[in-house]
Amino acid sequence: MYLMRNHDVWIYVRCANSDPRIAFDRLYDLIDEAAGHGFLVRGTSFDHCSGNTLKDRIGLRTMLDAVENGRVEAVMVRDLEKISRNSYILVGVIEILRQNDVYLITTECDLNAELINSGLERFVGDRFTRASFGKPRFDVRLPLMDQF
């Protein structure tokens, strides 16, 4: 396995809490996580809203624009619920990532378990779970660079 350096990543945060400091703390945590793996953070966005609708999701739309325009190789979130709690929206976002060969990196969950819990079993074990960066996949807790 080779070092995961210099891959372009977008960081997305959604927070429903009324305290904006929580969203910024989560954003900074993800930036630190990305830096620990040698990723190049090409953009960040966040939404301060519920995860059940697309209303007022400017941050999500900005992230998807970066994906569709080929500006990033991966999107980093804490867990699937940060994308959406609505399974229809979640499937739509996953399909956009798949169509553009973009990784989904989660930092706070076992992604396959989250997919099963969300009723999205069809994405478990497909080509997105392979272990090599450069092939589209979903990833769960990447090893730190000094662990290679």
JSON list of C-alpha atoms in Angstrom, two decimals:
[
{"chain": "A", "resi": 1, "resn": "MET", "atom": "CA", "xyz": [0.00, 0.00, 0.00]},
{"chain": "A", "resi": 2, "resn": "TYR", "atom": "CA", "xyz": [1.39, 3.41, -0.88]},
{"chain": "A", "resi": 3, "resn": "LEU", "atom": "CA", "xyz": [1.14, 6.68, 0.99]},
{"chain": "A", "resi": 4, "resn": "MET", "atom": "CA", "xyz": [-2.09, 8.56, 0.58]},
{"chain": "A", "resi": 5, "resn": "ARG", "atom": "CA", "xyz": [-0.59, 11.95, -0.12]},
{"chain": "A", "resi": 6, "resn": "ASN", "atom": "CA", "xyz": [-1.67, 14.85, -2.24]},
{"chain": "A", "resi": 7, "resn": "HIS", "atom": "CA", "xyz": [-5.19, 13.68, -3.00]},
{"chain": "A", "resi": 8, "resn": "ASP", "atom": "CA", "xyz": [-7.73, 16.45, -3.34]},
{"chain": "A", "resi": 9, "resn": "VAL", "atom": "CA", "xyz": [-10.50, 16.27, -0.76]},
{"chain": "A", "resi": 10, "resn": "TRP", "atom": "CA", "xyz": [-13.61, 18.33, 0.01]},
{"chain": "A", "resi": 11, "resn": "ILE", "atom": "CA", "xyz": [-14.79, 18.56, 3.60]},
{"chain": "A", "resi": 12, "resn": "TYR", "atom": "CA", "xyz": [-18.51, 18.82, 4.27]},
{"chain": "A", "resi": 13, "resn": "VAL", "atom": "CA", "xyz": [-20.15, 19.49, 7.64]},
{"chain": "A", "resi": 14, "resn": "ARG", "atom": "CA", "xyz": [-23.84, 19.68, 8.52]},
{"chain": "A", "resi": 15, "resn": "CYS", "atom": "CA", "xyz": [-24.88, 20.74, 11.99]},
{"chain": "A", "resi": 16, "resn": "ALA", "atom": "CA", "xyz": [-28.41, 21.27, 13.29]},
{"chain": "A", "resi": 17, "resn": "ASN", "atom": "CA", "xyz": [-27.25, 22.72, 16.61]},
{"chain": "A", "resi": 18, "resn": "SER", "atom": "CA", "xyz": [-27.99, 26.40, 17.12]},
{"chain": "A", "resi": 19, "resn": "ASP", "atom": "CA", "xyz": [-24.43, 27.10, 18.31]},
{"chain": "A", "resi": 20, "resn": "PRO", "atom": "CA", "xyz": [-22.26, 27.82, 15.22]},
{"chain": "A", "resi": 21, "resn": "ARG", "atom": "CA", "xyz": [-19.10, 27.04, 17.21]},
{"chain": "A", "resi": 22, "resn": "ILE", "atom": "CA", "xyz": [-20.01, 23.35, 17.11]},
{"chain": "A", "resi": 23, "resn": "ALA", "atom": "CA", "xyz": [-20.04, 23.38, 13.30]},
{"chain": "A", "resi": 24, "resn": "PHE", "atom": "CA", "xyz": [-16.66, 25.10, 13.21]},
{"chain": "A", "resi": 25, "resn": "ASP", "atom": "CA", "xyz": [-15.21, 22.64, 15.74]},
{"chain": "A", "resi": 26, "resn": "ARG", "atom": "CA", "xyz": [-16.37, 19.74, 13.55]},
{"chain": "A", "resi": 27, "resn": "LEU", "atom": "CA", "xyz": [-14.91, 21.43, 10.48]},
{"chain": "A", "resi": 28, "resn": "TYR", "atom": "CA", "xyz": [-11.54, 21.92, 12.18]},
{"chain": "A", "resi": 29, "resn": "ASP", "atom": "CA", "xyz": [-11.56, 18.28, 13.36]},
{"chain": "A", "resi": 30, "resn": "LEU", "atom": "CA", "xyz": [-12.06, 17.09, 9.76]},
{"chain": "A", "resi": 31, "resn": "ILE", "atom": "CA", "xyz": [-9.35, 19.43, 8.48]},
{"chain": "A", "resi": 32, "resn": "ASP", "atom": "CA", "xyz": [-6.95, 17.94, 11.05]},
{"chain": "A", "resi": 33, "resn": "GLU", "atom": "CA", "xyz": [-7.99, 14.42, 10.02]},
{"chain": "A", "resi": 34, "resn": "ALA", "atom": "CA", "xyz": [-7.36, 15.24, 6.34]},
{"chain": "A", "resi": 35, "resn": "ALA", "atom": "CA", "xyz": [-3.98, 16.77, 7.15]},
{"chain": "A", "resi": 36, "resn": "GLY", "atom": "CA", "xyz": [-3.03, 13.67, 9.13]},
{"chain": "A", "resi": 37, "resn": "HIS", "atom": "CA", "xyz": [-3.45, 11.62, 5.96]},
{"chain": "A", "resi": 38, "resn": "GLY", "atom": "CA", "xyz": [-1.64, 14.09, 3.73]},
{"chain": "A", "resi": 39, "resn": "PHE", "atom": "CA", "xyz": [-4.78, 15.09, 1.82]},
{"chain": "A", "resi": 40, "resn": "LEU", "atom": "CA", "xyz": [-5.00, 18.46, 0.14]},
{"chain": "A", "resi": 41, "resn": "VAL", "atom": "CA", "xyz": [-8.18, 20.18, 1.30]},
{"chain": "A", "resi": 42, "resn": "ARG", "atom": "CA", "xyz": [-9.49, 21.87, -1.84]},
{"chain": "A", "resi": 43, "resn": "GLY", "atom": "CA", "xyz": [-12.65, 23.20, -0.27]},
{"chain": "A", "resi": 44, "resn": "THR", "atom": "CA", "xyz": [-14.98, 23.14, 2.66]},
{"chain": "A", "resi": 45, "resn": "SER", "atom": "CA", "xyz": [-18.65, 23.82, 3.10]},
{"chain": "A", "resi": 46, "resn": "PHE", "atom": "CA", "xyz": [-21.21, 23.45, 5.81]},
{"chain": "A", "resi": 47, "resn": "ASP", "atom": "CA", "xyz": [-24.91, 23.73, 6.35]},
{"chain": "A", "resi": 48, "resn": "HIS", "atom": "CA", "xyz": [-26.62, 24.79, 9.53]},
{"chain": "A", "resi": 49, "resn": "CYS", "atom": "CA", "xyz": [-29.91, 22.93, 9.12]},
{"chain": "A", "resi": 50, "resn": "SER", "atom": "CA", "xyz": [-31.82, 19.70, 9.51]},
{"chain": "A", "resi": 51, "resn": "GLY", "atom": "CA", "xyz": [-30.61, 16.76, 7.47]},
{"chain": "A", "resi": 52, "resn": "ASN", "atom": "CA", "xyz": [-34.06, 15.78, 6.27]},
{"chain": "A", "resi": 53, "resn": "THR", "atom": "CA", "xyz": [-34.54, 18.11, 3.29]},
{"chain": "A", "resi": 54, "resn": "LEU", "atom": "CA", "xyz": [-32.58, 19.94, 0.62]},
{"chain": "A", "resi": 55, "resn": "LYS", "atom": "CA", "xyz": [-33.98, 23.29, 1.73]},
{"chain": "A", "resi": 56, "resn": "ASP", "atom": "CA", "xyz": [-31.19, 25.72, 2.58]},
{"chain": "A", "resi": 57, "resn": "ARG", "atom": "CA", "xyz": [-28.45, 23.18, 1.75]},
{"chain": "A", "resi": 58, "resn": "ILE", "atom": "CA", "xyz": [-26.11, 25.58, -0.03]},
{"chain": "A", "resi": 59, "resn": "GLY", "atom": "CA", "xyz": [-23.06, 23.80, 1.44]},
{"chain": "A", "resi": 60, "resn": "LEU", "atom": "CA", "xyz": [-24.19, 20.42, 0.07]},
{"chain": "A", "resi": 61, "resn": "ARG", "atom": "CA", "xyz": [-24.84, 21.92, -3.34]},
{"chain": "A", "resi": 62, "resn": "THR", "atom": "CA", "xyz": [-21.39, 23.57, -3.30]},
{"chain": "A", "resi": 63, "resn": "MET", "atom": "CA", "xyz": [-19.75, 20.23, -2.46]},
{"chain": "A", "resi": 64, "resn": "LEU", "atom": "CA", "xyz": [-21.66, 18.44, -5.22]},
{"chain": "A", "resi": 65, "resn": "ASP", "atom": "CA", "xyz": [-20.64, 21.15, -7.69]},
{"chain": "A", "resi": 66, "resn": "ALA", "atom": "CA", "xyz": [-16.97, 20.50, -6.81]},
{"chain": "A", "resi": 67, "resn": "VAL", "atom": "CA", "xyz": [-17.54, 16.76, -7.31]},
{"chain": "A", "resi": 68, "resn": "GLU", "atom": "CA", "xyz": [-19.31, 17.15, -10.65]},
{"chain": "A", "resi": 69, "resn": "ASN", "atom": "CA", "xyz": [-16.64, 19.53, -11.94]},
{"chain": "A", "resi": 70, "resn": "GLY", "atom": "CA", "xyz": [-13.80, 17.15, -11.10]},
{"chain": "A", "resi": 71, "resn": "ARG", "atom": "CA", "xyz": [-12.15, 19.37, -8.51]},
{"chain": "A", "resi": 72, "resn": "VAL", "atom": "CA", "xyz": [-11.85, 16.65, -5.85]},
{"chain": "A", "resi": 73, "resn": "GLU", "atom": "CA", "xyz": [-11.09, 12.93, -5.56]},
{"chain": "A", "resi": 74, "resn": "ALA", "atom": "CA", "xyz": [-12.81, 12.46, -2.20]},
{"chain": "A", "resi": 75, "resn": "VAL", "atom": "CA", "xyz": [-15.43, 13.92, 0.10]},
{"chain": "A", "resi": 76, "resn": "MET", "atom": "CA", "xyz": [-14.84, 13.69, 3.84]},
{"chain": "A", "resi": 77, "resn": "VAL", "atom": "CA", "xyz": [-17.68, 13.69, 6.38]},
{"chain": "A", "resi": 78, "resn": "ARG", "atom": "CA", "xyz": [-18.04, 12.48, 9.95]},
{"chain": "A", "resi": 79, "resn": "ASP", "atom": "CA", "xyz": [-20.84, 10.02, 9.11]},
{"chain": "A", "resi": 80, "resn": "LEU", "atom": "CA", "xyz": [-23.65, 9.44, 6.63]},
{"chain": "A", "resi": 81, "resn": "GLU", "atom": "CA", "xyz": [-26.18, 11.48, 8.61]},
{"chain": "A", "resi": 82, "resn": "LYS", "atom": "CA", "xyz": [-24.10, 14.57, 7.92]},
{"chain": "A", "resi": 83, "resn": "ILE", "atom": "CA", "xyz": [-25.00, 14.18, 4.26]},
{"chain": "A", "resi": 84, "resn": "SER", "atom": "CA", "xyz": [-28.65, 13.49, 4.96]},
{"chain": "A", "resi": 85, "resn": "ARG", "atom": "CA", "xyz": [-30.99, 11.60, 7.24]},
{"chain": "A", "resi": 86, "resn": "ASN", "atom": "CA", "xyz": [-33.35, 11.19, 4.30]},
{"chain": "A", "resi": 87, "resn": "SER", "atom": "CA", "xyz": [-32.46, 7.99, 2.45]},
{"chain": "A", "resi": 88, "resn": "TYR", "atom": "CA", "xyz": [-33.67, 9.34, -0.92]},
{"chain": "A", "resi": 89, "resn": "ILE", "atom": "CA", "xyz": [-31.34, 12.33, -0.67]},
{"chain": "A", "resi": 90, "resn": "LEU", "atom": "CA", "xyz": [-28.53, 10.10, 0.59]},
{"chain": "A", "resi": 91, "resn": "VAL", "atom": "CA", "xyz": [-28.91, 7.71, -2.36]},
{"chain": "A", "resi": 92, "resn": "GLY", "atom": "CA", "xyz": [-28.86, 10.66, -4.76]},
{"chain": "A", "resi": 93, "resn": "VAL", "atom": "CA", "xyz": [-25.63, 12.00, -3.28]},
{"chain": "A", "resi": 94, "resn": "ILE", "atom": "CA", "xyz": [-24.01, 8.54, -3.28]},
{"chain": "A", "resi": 95, "resn": "GLU", "atom": "CA", "xyz": [-24.94, 8.09, -6.93]},
{"chain": "A", "resi": 96, "resn": "ILE", "atom": "CA", "xyz": [-23.38, 11.44, -7.83]},
{"chain": "A", "resi": 97, "resn": "LEU", "atom": "CA", "xyz": [-20.18, 10.41, -6.02]},
{"chain": "A", "resi": 98, "resn": "ARG", "atom": "CA", "xyz": [-20.17, 7.03, -7.80]},
{"chain": "A", "resi": 99, "resn": "GLN", "atom": "CA", "xyz": [-20.78, 8.56, -11.24]},
{"chain": "A", "resi": 100, "resn": "ASN", "atom": "CA", "xyz": [-17.84, 10.90, -10.72]},
{"chain": "A", "resi": 101, "resn": "ASP", "atom": "CA", "xyz": [-15.50, 8.25, -9.23]},
{"chain": "A", "resi": 102, "resn": "VAL", "atom": "CA", "xyz": [-15.22, 10.17, -5.96]},
{"chain": "A", "resi": 103, "resn": "TYR", "atom": "CA", "xyz": [-14.49, 8.48, -2.65]},
{"chain": "A", "resi": 104, "resn": "LEU", "atom": "CA", "xyz": [-16.67, 9.00, 0.39]},
{"chain": "A", "resi": 105, "resn": "ILE", "atom": "CA", "xyz": [-14.53, 9.08, 3.52]},
{"chain": "A", "resi": 106, "resn": "THR", "atom": "CA", "xyz": [-16.22, 8.80, 6.90]},
{"chain": "A", "resi": 107, "resn": "THR", "atom": "CA", "xyz": [-14.23, 9.49, 10.05]},
{"chain": "A", "resi": 108, "resn": "GLU", "atom": "CA", "xyz": [-16.60, 8.60, 12.88]},
{"chain": "A", "resi": 109, "resn": "CYS", "atom": "CA", "xyz": [-18.36, 5.42, 11.78]},
{"chain": "A", "resi": 110, "resn": "ASP", "atom": "CA", "xyz": [-18.11, 2.06, 10.09]},
{"chain": "A", "resi": 111, "resn": "LEU", "atom": "CA", "xyz": [-19.47, 3.05, 6.71]},
{"chain": "A", "resi": 112, "resn": "ASN", "atom": "CA", "xyz": [-20.74, -0.40, 5.75]},
{"chain": "A", "resi": 113, "resn": "ALA", "atom": "CA", "xyz": [-22.68, -0.67, 9.02]},
{"chain": "A", "resi": 114, "resn": "GLU", "atom": "CA", "xyz": [-24.09, 2.82, 8.45]},
{"chain": "A", "resi": 115, "resn": "LEU", "atom": "CA", "xyz": [-25.18, 1.85, 4.93]},
{"chain": "A", "resi": 116, "resn": "ILE", "atom": "CA", "xyz": [-26.97, -1.22, 6.31]},
{"chain": "A", "resi": 117, "resn": "ASN", "atom": "CA", "xyz": [-28.61, 0.80, 9.09]},
{"chain": "A", "resi": 118, "resn": "SER", "atom": "CA", "xyz": [-29.80, 3.33, 6.51]},
{"chain": "A", "resi": 119, "resn": "GLY", "atom": "CA", "xyz": [-31.39, 0.62, 4.39]},
{"chain": "A", "resi": 120, "resn": "LEU", "atom": "CA", "xyz": [-28.75, 0.96, 1.68]},
{"chain": "A", "resi": 121, "resn": "GLU", "atom": "CA", "xyz": [-27.36, -2.59, 1.74]},
{"chain": "A", "resi": 122, "resn": "ARG", "atom": "CA", "xyz": [-26.90, -2.60, -2.03]},
{"chain": "A", "resi": 123, "resn": "PHE", "atom": "CA", "xyz": [-23.84, -0.35, -1.63]},
{"chain": "A", "resi": 124, "resn": "VAL", "atom": "CA", "xyz": [-22.11, -2.65, 0.87]},
{"chain": "A", "resi": 125, "resn": "GLY", "atom": "CA", "xyz": [-19.31, -4.73, -0.59]},
{"chain": "A", "resi": 126, "resn": "ASP", "atom": "CA", "xyz": [-19.43, -3.26, -4.09]},
{"chain": "A", "resi": 127, "resn": "ARG", "atom": "CA", "xyz": [-16.51, -1.70, -5.92]},
{"chain": "A", "resi": 128, "resn": "PHE", "atom": "CA", "xyz": [-16.56, 1.21, -3.48]},
{"chain": "A", "resi": 129, "resn": "THR", "atom": "CA", "xyz": [-15.21, -0.94, -0.66]},
{"chain": "A", "resi": 130, "resn": "ARG", "atom": "CA", "xyz": [-11.94, -1.90, -2.36]},
{"chain": "A", "resi": 131, "resn": "ALA", "atom": "CA", "xyz": [-8.75, -1.04, -0.52]},
{"chain": "A", "resi": 132, "resn": "SER", "atom": "CA", "xyz": [-6.77, 0.96, -3.08]},
{"chain": "A", "resi": 133, "resn": "PHE", "atom": "CA", "xyz": [-6.91, 4.72, -3.36]},
{"chain": "A", "resi": 134, "resn": "GLY", "atom": "CA", "xyz": [-7.36, 5.70, -6.98]},
{"chain": "A", "resi": 135, "resn": "LYS", "atom": "CA", "xyz": [-10.27, 3.31, -7.48]},
{"chain": "A", "resi": 136, "resn": "PRO", "atom": "CA", "xyz": [-13.69, 4.59, -6.49]},
{"chain": "A", "resi": 137, "resn": "ARG", "atom": "CA", "xyz": [-14.71, 3.29, -3.10]},
{"chain": "A", "resi": 138, "resn": "PHE", "atom": "CA", "xyz": [-16.18, 4.16, 0.21]},
{"chain": "A", "resi": 139, "resn": "ASP", "atom": "CA", "xyz": [-13.64, 4.26, 2.98]},
{"chain": "A", "resi": 140, "resn": "VAL", "atom": "CA", "xyz": [-13.80, 3.93, 6.72]},
{"chain": "A", "resi": 141, "resn": "ARG", "atom": "CA", "xyz": [-11.16, 5.38, 9.05]},
{"chain": "A", "resi": 142, "resn": "LEU", "atom": "CA", "xyz": [-8.06, 5.61, 6.92]},
{"chain": "A", "resi": 143, "resn": "PRO", "atom": "CA", "xyz": [-4.80, 4.64, 8.64]},
{"chain": "A", "resi": 144, "resn": "LEU", "atom": "CA", "xyz": [-2.46, 7.44, 9.60]},
{"chain": "A", "resi": 145, "resn": "MET", "atom": "CA", "xyz": [0.44, 7.89, 7.22]},
{"chain": "A", "resi": 146, "resn": "ASP", "atom": "CA", "xyz": [2.97, 6.82, 9.84]},
{"chain": "A", "resi": 147, "resn": "GLN", "atom": "CA", "xyz": [1.20, 3.45, 10.18]},
{"chain": "A", "resi": 148, "resn": "PHE", "atom": "CA", "xyz": [2.34, 2.23, 6.73]}
]
